[in-house]
Amino acid sequence: MFSVFTGIVETVGTLESIDRGHDCLRLRITAPEIMTDVAHGDSIAVNGVCLTVTDFDREGFIADVMQVTLDYTTLGGLTKGSRVNLERAMVSGARYGGHIVQGHVDGTATLMSRTPSENWEVFRFRLNDATLGKYVAKKGSVALNGTSLTVAEVSDAVSGQESWFEVSLIPTTLKDTMLGDVGVGDTVNVECDVLAKYVERLHS
C-alpha cells in the first residue's frame, strides 16, 4: 500500500491511551472530526508518521507502532493527553495544498529558539542527524510533525553540530496544529523533501 499526504494538517487529536509492549506501542487517539469515513486499514499521519488504522469507532482510532518507527521518530516520547497532528491520506482528485509527504520520517530535530514577530514566529531547529542537512534547502519544503513548511533559512554547514534551519509560522499554523505547543528543547519529526533524496541518490 502506498499512501501520500500533503502536509496540510486536518485536525489535532488527543492521545487517549498508550499500551506499551517490549518493542512496540499501541496508540488510541481521539479525533471525532476526521472519523466520518475512516475504515480498517486506512493510513493516517500522526505527527507526520504514517500509521495504519487497526480499529476505530466514531470518536477515534487505534494504531500500532513498531520498533523501527520508535527508533526514528518522537512517538515513543508521547504521553497520555499529548496533542498530535493528524492527516488522512490524500484521495485522488483532491486539491494538493502542501507538498509530497509520504509519512516516512527521516529523523528528528530539536527546537533551538522561537523568535516572535508581529505577524509570524521564527522557529530555529537543529537536526539531530546532521547528515540530513544536505536535504534541507532555503525556500525548499520540509515536513515537521507532518506539517508542510517552507524553509526560510539554513546554516552554511550541511553537516556537523551547526546544521540548523529556520521556518516561519503564521498564527493559523500555530493555532491549528500542535506546533504551537513546541518549546525550546522539544523534538519534532522531520521528513525531508523526497525529491531532494532521489536527486542525491541519482548523483551518488
mmCIF file of C-alpha atoms in Angstrom:
data_model
loop_
_atom_site.group_PDB
_atom_site.id
_atom_site.type_symbol
_atom_site.label_atom_id
_atom_site.label_comp_id
_atom_site.label_asym_id
_atom_site.label_seq_id
_atom_site.Cartn_x
_atom_site.Cartn_y
_atom_site.Cartn_z
ATOM 1 C CA MET A 1 0.000 0.000 0.000
ATOM 2 C CA PHE A 2 1.346 3.429 -0.955
ATOM 3 C CA SER A 3 -0.102 6.469 0.785
ATOM 4 C CA VAL A 4 0.555 10.113 0.024
ATOM 5 C CA PHE A 5 -0.082 13.092 2.265
ATOM 6 C CA THR A 6 0.065 16.816 1.601
ATOM 7 C CA GLY A 7 1.358 18.105 4.919
ATOM 8 C CA ILE A 8 -1.843 20.088 5.467
ATOM 9 C CA VAL A 9 -2.905 19.053 8.967
ATOM 10 C CA GLU A 10 -6.633 18.300 9.168
ATOM 11 C CA THR A 11 -7.057 18.353 12.908
ATOM 12 C CA VAL A 12 -5.234 17.973 16.204
ATOM 13 C CA GLY A 13 -6.127 14.768 18.039
ATOM 14 C CA THR A 14 -5.539 13.699 21.635
ATOM 15 C CA LEU A 15 -3.657 10.597 22.707
ATOM 16 C CA GLU A 16 -6.215 8.839 24.878
ATOM 17 C CA SER A 17 -4.188 5.781 25.868
ATOM 18 C CA ILE A 18 -0.861 4.005 25.277
ATOM 19 C CA ASP A 19 -0.258 0.280 25.611
ATOM 20 C CA ARG A 20 3.499 -0.325 25.766
ATOM 21 C CA GLY A 21 4.923 -3.659 24.655
ATOM 22 C CA HIS A 22 8.510 -4.876 24.650
ATOM 23 C CA ASP A 23 9.271 -3.377 21.236
ATOM 24 C CA CYS A 24 6.025 -1.714 20.175
ATOM 25 C CA LEU A 25 3.260 0.675 21.142
ATOM 26 C CA ARG A 26 -0.481 0.631 20.632
ATOM 27 C CA LEU A 27 -1.970 4.118 20.495
ATOM 28 C CA ARG A 28 -5.601 5.110 20.945
ATOM 29 C CA ILE A 29 -6.169 8.595 19.502
ATOM 30 C CA THR A 30 -9.365 10.608 19.877
ATOM 31 C CA ALA A 31 -10.259 12.661 16.802
ATOM 32 C CA PRO A 32 -14.019 12.678 16.056
ATOM 33 C CA GLU A 33 -13.582 15.420 13.415
ATOM 34 C CA ILE A 34 -11.963 13.023 10.916
ATOM 35 C CA MET A 35 -13.731 9.746 11.716
ATOM 36 C CA THR A 36 -16.639 10.111 9.283
ATOM 37 C CA ASP A 37 -15.049 7.986 6.535
ATOM 38 C CA VAL A 38 -12.200 6.142 8.265
ATOM 39 C CA ALA A 39 -12.004 2.399 7.610
ATOM 40 C CA HIS A 40 -9.933 -0.503 8.863
ATOM 41 C CA GLY A 41 -6.510 -0.432 7.165
ATOM 42 C CA ASP A 42 -6.584 3.260 6.286
ATOM 43 C CA SER A 43 -3.427 5.329 6.620
ATOM 44 C CA ILE A 44 -3.357 8.350 8.929
ATOM 45 C CA ALA A 45 -0.293 10.505 9.515
ATOM 46 C CA VAL A 46 0.234 11.016 13.258
ATOM 47 C CA ASN A 47 2.737 13.825 13.840
ATOM 48 C CA GLY A 48 3.935 13.062 10.338
ATOM 49 C CA VAL A 49 4.272 9.296 10.826
ATOM 50 C CA CYS A 50 2.170 7.129 8.509
ATOM 51 C CA LEU A 51 0.259 4.661 10.712
ATOM 52 C CA THR A 52 -2.360 2.048 9.836
ATOM 53 C CA VAL A 53 -5.796 2.072 11.459
ATOM 54 C CA THR A 54 -6.269 -1.303 13.177
ATOM 55 C CA ASP A 55 -9.542 -0.469 14.943
ATOM 56 C CA PHE A 56 -11.827 2.553 15.181
ATOM 57 C CA ASP A 57 -15.137 3.995 16.297
ATOM 58 C CA ARG A 58 -16.899 7.337 15.933
ATOM 59 C CA GLU A 59 -14.591 9.020 18.434
ATOM 60 C CA GLY A 60 -11.134 7.824 17.385
ATOM 61 C CA PHE A 61 -8.856 5.063 16.181
ATOM 62 C CA ILE A 62 -6.152 2.621 17.261
ATOM 63 C CA ALA A 63 -2.773 2.197 15.558
ATOM 64 C CA ASP A 64 0.280 0.054 16.276
ATOM 65 C CA VAL A 65 3.817 1.443 16.256
ATOM 66 C CA MET A 66 6.738 -0.934 15.655
ATOM 67 C CA GLN A 67 10.323 -0.648 16.891
ATOM 68 C CA VAL A 68 11.867 0.846 13.749
ATOM 69 C CA THR A 69 9.334 3.682 13.917
ATOM 70 C CA LEU A 70 10.155 4.264 17.571
ATOM 71 C CA ASP A 71 13.856 4.413 16.655
ATOM 72 C CA TYR A 72 13.432 7.204 14.089
ATOM 73 C CA THR A 73 10.557 9.292 15.462
ATOM 74 C CA THR A 74 9.303 11.012 18.584
ATOM 75 C CA LEU A 75 6.250 8.765 19.006
ATOM 76 C CA GLY A 76 7.876 6.822 21.831
ATOM 77 C CA GLY A 77 8.007 10.010 23.891
ATOM 78 C CA LEU A 78 4.286 10.706 23.718
ATOM 79 C CA THR A 79 2.257 10.545 26.904
ATOM 80 C CA LYS A 80 -1.438 10.253 27.670
ATOM 81 C CA GLY A 81 -3.084 13.555 26.781
ATOM 82 C CA SER A 82 -0.468 14.566 24.190
ATOM 83 C CA ARG A 83 -1.828 16.547 21.260
ATOM 84 C CA VAL A 84 -0.894 15.182 17.828
ATOM 85 C CA ASN A 85 -1.222 16.459 14.262
ATOM 86 C CA LEU A 86 -3.435 14.263 12.084
ATOM 87 C CA GLU A 87 -3.909 13.977 8.329
ATOM 88 C CA ARG A 88 -5.714 11.274 6.410
ATOM 89 C CA ALA A 89 -4.113 10.001 3.213
ATOM 90 C CA MET A 90 -4.838 12.097 0.153
ATOM 91 C CA VAL A 91 -7.703 10.981 -2.095
ATOM 92 C CA SER A 92 -7.420 11.021 -5.883
ATOM 93 C CA GLY A 93 -8.533 14.289 -7.449
ATOM 94 C CA ALA A 94 -8.231 16.356 -4.269
ATOM 95 C CA ARG A 95 -6.512 19.752 -4.223
ATOM 96 C CA TYR A 96 -2.816 19.477 -3.389
ATOM 97 C CA GLY A 97 -2.158 22.284 -0.900
ATOM 98 C CA GLY A 98 1.236 21.356 0.543
ATOM 99 C CA HIS A 99 3.997 19.166 -0.906
ATOM 100 C CA ILE A 100 4.537 15.436 -1.398
ATOM 101 C CA VAL A 101 4.715 13.873 2.068
ATOM 102 C CA GLN A 102 4.996 10.100 2.484
ATOM 103 C CA GLY A 103 4.791 9.785 6.247
ATOM 104 C CA HIS A 104 8.267 8.195 6.237
ATOM 105 C CA VAL A 105 10.112 10.192 8.897
ATOM 106 C CA ASP A 106 13.853 10.658 8.283
ATOM 107 C CA GLY A 107 14.793 11.740 11.804
ATOM 108 C CA THR A 108 14.159 14.383 14.418
ATOM 109 C CA ALA A 109 15.080 17.993 15.098
ATOM 110 C CA THR A 110 15.325 19.921 18.355
ATOM 111 C CA LEU A 111 13.887 23.415 18.718
ATOM 112 C CA MET A 112 16.729 25.856 19.470
ATOM 113 C CA SER A 113 14.724 29.089 19.637
ATOM 114 C CA ARG A 114 11.389 30.781 18.978
ATOM 115 C CA THR A 115 11.563 34.400 17.851
ATOM 116 C CA PRO A 116 8.213 36.234 17.707
ATOM 117 C CA SER A 117 7.386 38.883 15.129
ATOM 118 C CA GLU A 118 4.274 40.953 14.508
ATOM 119 C CA ASN A 119 2.697 38.529 12.036
ATOM 120 C CA TRP A 120 4.656 35.299 12.412
ATOM 121 C CA GLU A 121 7.109 33.427 14.629
ATOM 122 C CA VAL A 122 10.509 32.109 13.554
ATOM 123 C CA PHE A 123 11.443 28.625 14.785
ATOM 124 C CA ARG A 124 15.084 27.524 14.550
ATOM 125 C CA PHE A 125 15.723 23.764 14.670
ATOM 126 C CA ARG A 126 18.906 21.719 14.980
ATOM 127 C CA LEU A 127 18.907 18.470 13.030
ATOM 128 C CA ASN A 128 19.687 15.601 15.379
ATOM 129 C CA ASP A 129 21.032 13.612 12.431
ATOM 130 C CA ALA A 130 23.351 16.179 10.874
ATOM 131 C CA THR A 131 23.613 14.184 7.623
ATOM 132 C CA LEU A 132 20.037 15.256 6.813
ATOM 133 C CA GLY A 133 21.276 18.824 6.320
ATOM 134 C CA LYS A 134 22.044 18.147 2.662
ATOM 135 C CA TYR A 135 18.328 17.600 2.020
ATOM 136 C CA VAL A 136 17.186 20.888 3.582
ATOM 137 C CA ALA A 137 17.461 23.897 1.277
ATOM 138 C CA LYS A 138 16.436 27.526 1.624
ATOM 139 C CA LYS A 139 12.974 28.017 0.090
ATOM 140 C CA GLY A 140 12.619 24.245 -0.106
ATOM 141 C CA SER A 141 9.988 22.121 1.606
ATOM 142 C CA VAL A 142 10.169 20.209 4.869
ATOM 143 C CA ALA A 143 7.523 18.422 6.945
ATOM 144 C CA LEU A 144 7.694 18.948 10.722
ATOM 145 C CA ASN A 145 5.344 16.706 12.707
ATOM 146 C CA GLY A 146 3.541 16.231 9.421
ATOM 147 C CA THR A 147 3.105 19.949 8.700
ATOM 148 C CA SER A 148 4.248 21.148 5.274
ATOM 149 C CA LEU A 149 6.512 24.167 5.739
ATOM 150 C CA THR A 150 8.875 26.293 3.658
ATOM 151 C CA VAL A 151 12.470 26.565 4.852
ATOM 152 C CA ALA A 152 13.247 30.233 5.480
ATOM 153 C CA GLU A 153 16.963 29.998 6.337
ATOM 154 C CA VAL A 154 19.641 27.314 6.694
ATOM 155 C CA SER A 155 23.087 27.225 8.247
ATOM 156 C CA ASP A 156 26.123 27.323 5.976
ATOM 157 C CA ALA A 157 27.159 23.898 7.214
ATOM 158 C CA VAL A 158 25.238 20.968 5.726
ATOM 159 C CA SER A 159 26.533 18.599 8.380
ATOM 160 C CA GLY A 160 28.030 18.790 11.841
ATOM 161 C CA GLN A 161 26.739 20.376 15.034
ATOM 162 C CA GLU A 162 25.910 23.682 13.321
ATOM 163 C CA SER A 163 23.416 22.119 10.914
ATOM 164 C CA TRP A 164 20.239 24.111 11.589
ATOM 165 C CA PHE A 165 17.303 25.519 9.656
ATOM 166 C CA GLU A 166 14.513 28.007 10.270
ATOM 167 C CA VAL A 167 10.826 28.078 9.411
ATOM 168 C CA SER A 168 8.371 30.946 9.865
ATOM 169 C CA LEU A 169 4.977 30.002 11.281
ATOM 170 C CA ILE A 170 1.913 32.168 10.806
ATOM 171 C CA PRO A 171 -0.728 32.414 13.580
ATOM 172 C CA THR A 172 -3.030 29.974 11.753
ATOM 173 C CA THR A 173 -0.357 27.262 11.764
ATOM 174 C CA LEU A 174 0.409 27.886 15.430
ATOM 175 C CA LYS A 175 -3.299 27.644 16.298
ATOM 176 C CA ASP A 176 -4.442 24.824 14.022
ATOM 177 C CA THR A 177 -1.520 22.425 14.571
ATOM 178 C CA MET A 178 0.334 21.240 17.657
ATOM 179 C CA LEU A 179 3.494 23.106 16.588
ATOM 180 C CA GLY A 180 2.348 25.982 18.753
ATOM 181 C CA ASP A 181 2.876 23.662 21.749
ATOM 182 C CA VAL A 182 6.549 23.024 20.921
ATOM 183 C CA GLY A 183 9.004 24.652 23.315
ATOM 184 C CA VAL A 184 12.762 25.167 23.233
ATOM 185 C CA GLY A 185 14.433 21.794 23.763
ATOM 186 C CA ASP A 186 11.486 19.791 22.421
ATOM 187 C CA THR A 187 11.945 17.481 19.433
ATOM 188 C CA VAL A 188 9.808 17.096 16.315
ATOM 189 C CA ASN A 189 9.665 14.564 13.492
ATOM 190 C CA VAL A 190 11.355 15.612 10.248
ATOM 191 C CA GLU A 191 10.570 14.338 6.772
ATOM 192 C CA CYS A 192 12.818 15.854 4.127
ATOM 193 C CA ASP A 193 11.610 16.565 0.616
ATOM 194 C CA VAL A 194 11.505 13.220 -1.206
ATOM 195 C CA LEU A 195 12.649 14.898 -4.433
ATOM 196 C CA ALA A 196 15.875 16.038 -2.739
ATOM 197 C CA LYS A 197 16.536 12.487 -1.542
ATOM 198 C CA TYR A 198 16.098 10.999 -5.007
ATOM 199 C CA VAL A 199 18.298 13.639 -6.632
ATOM 200 C CA GLU A 200 21.056 12.920 -4.092
ATOM 201 C CA ARG A 201 20.679 9.170 -4.745
ATOM 202 C CA LEU A 202 20.967 9.611 -8.511
ATOM 203 C CA HIS A 203 24.195 11.560 -8.154
ATOM 204 C CA SER A 204 25.836 9.338 -5.524
#
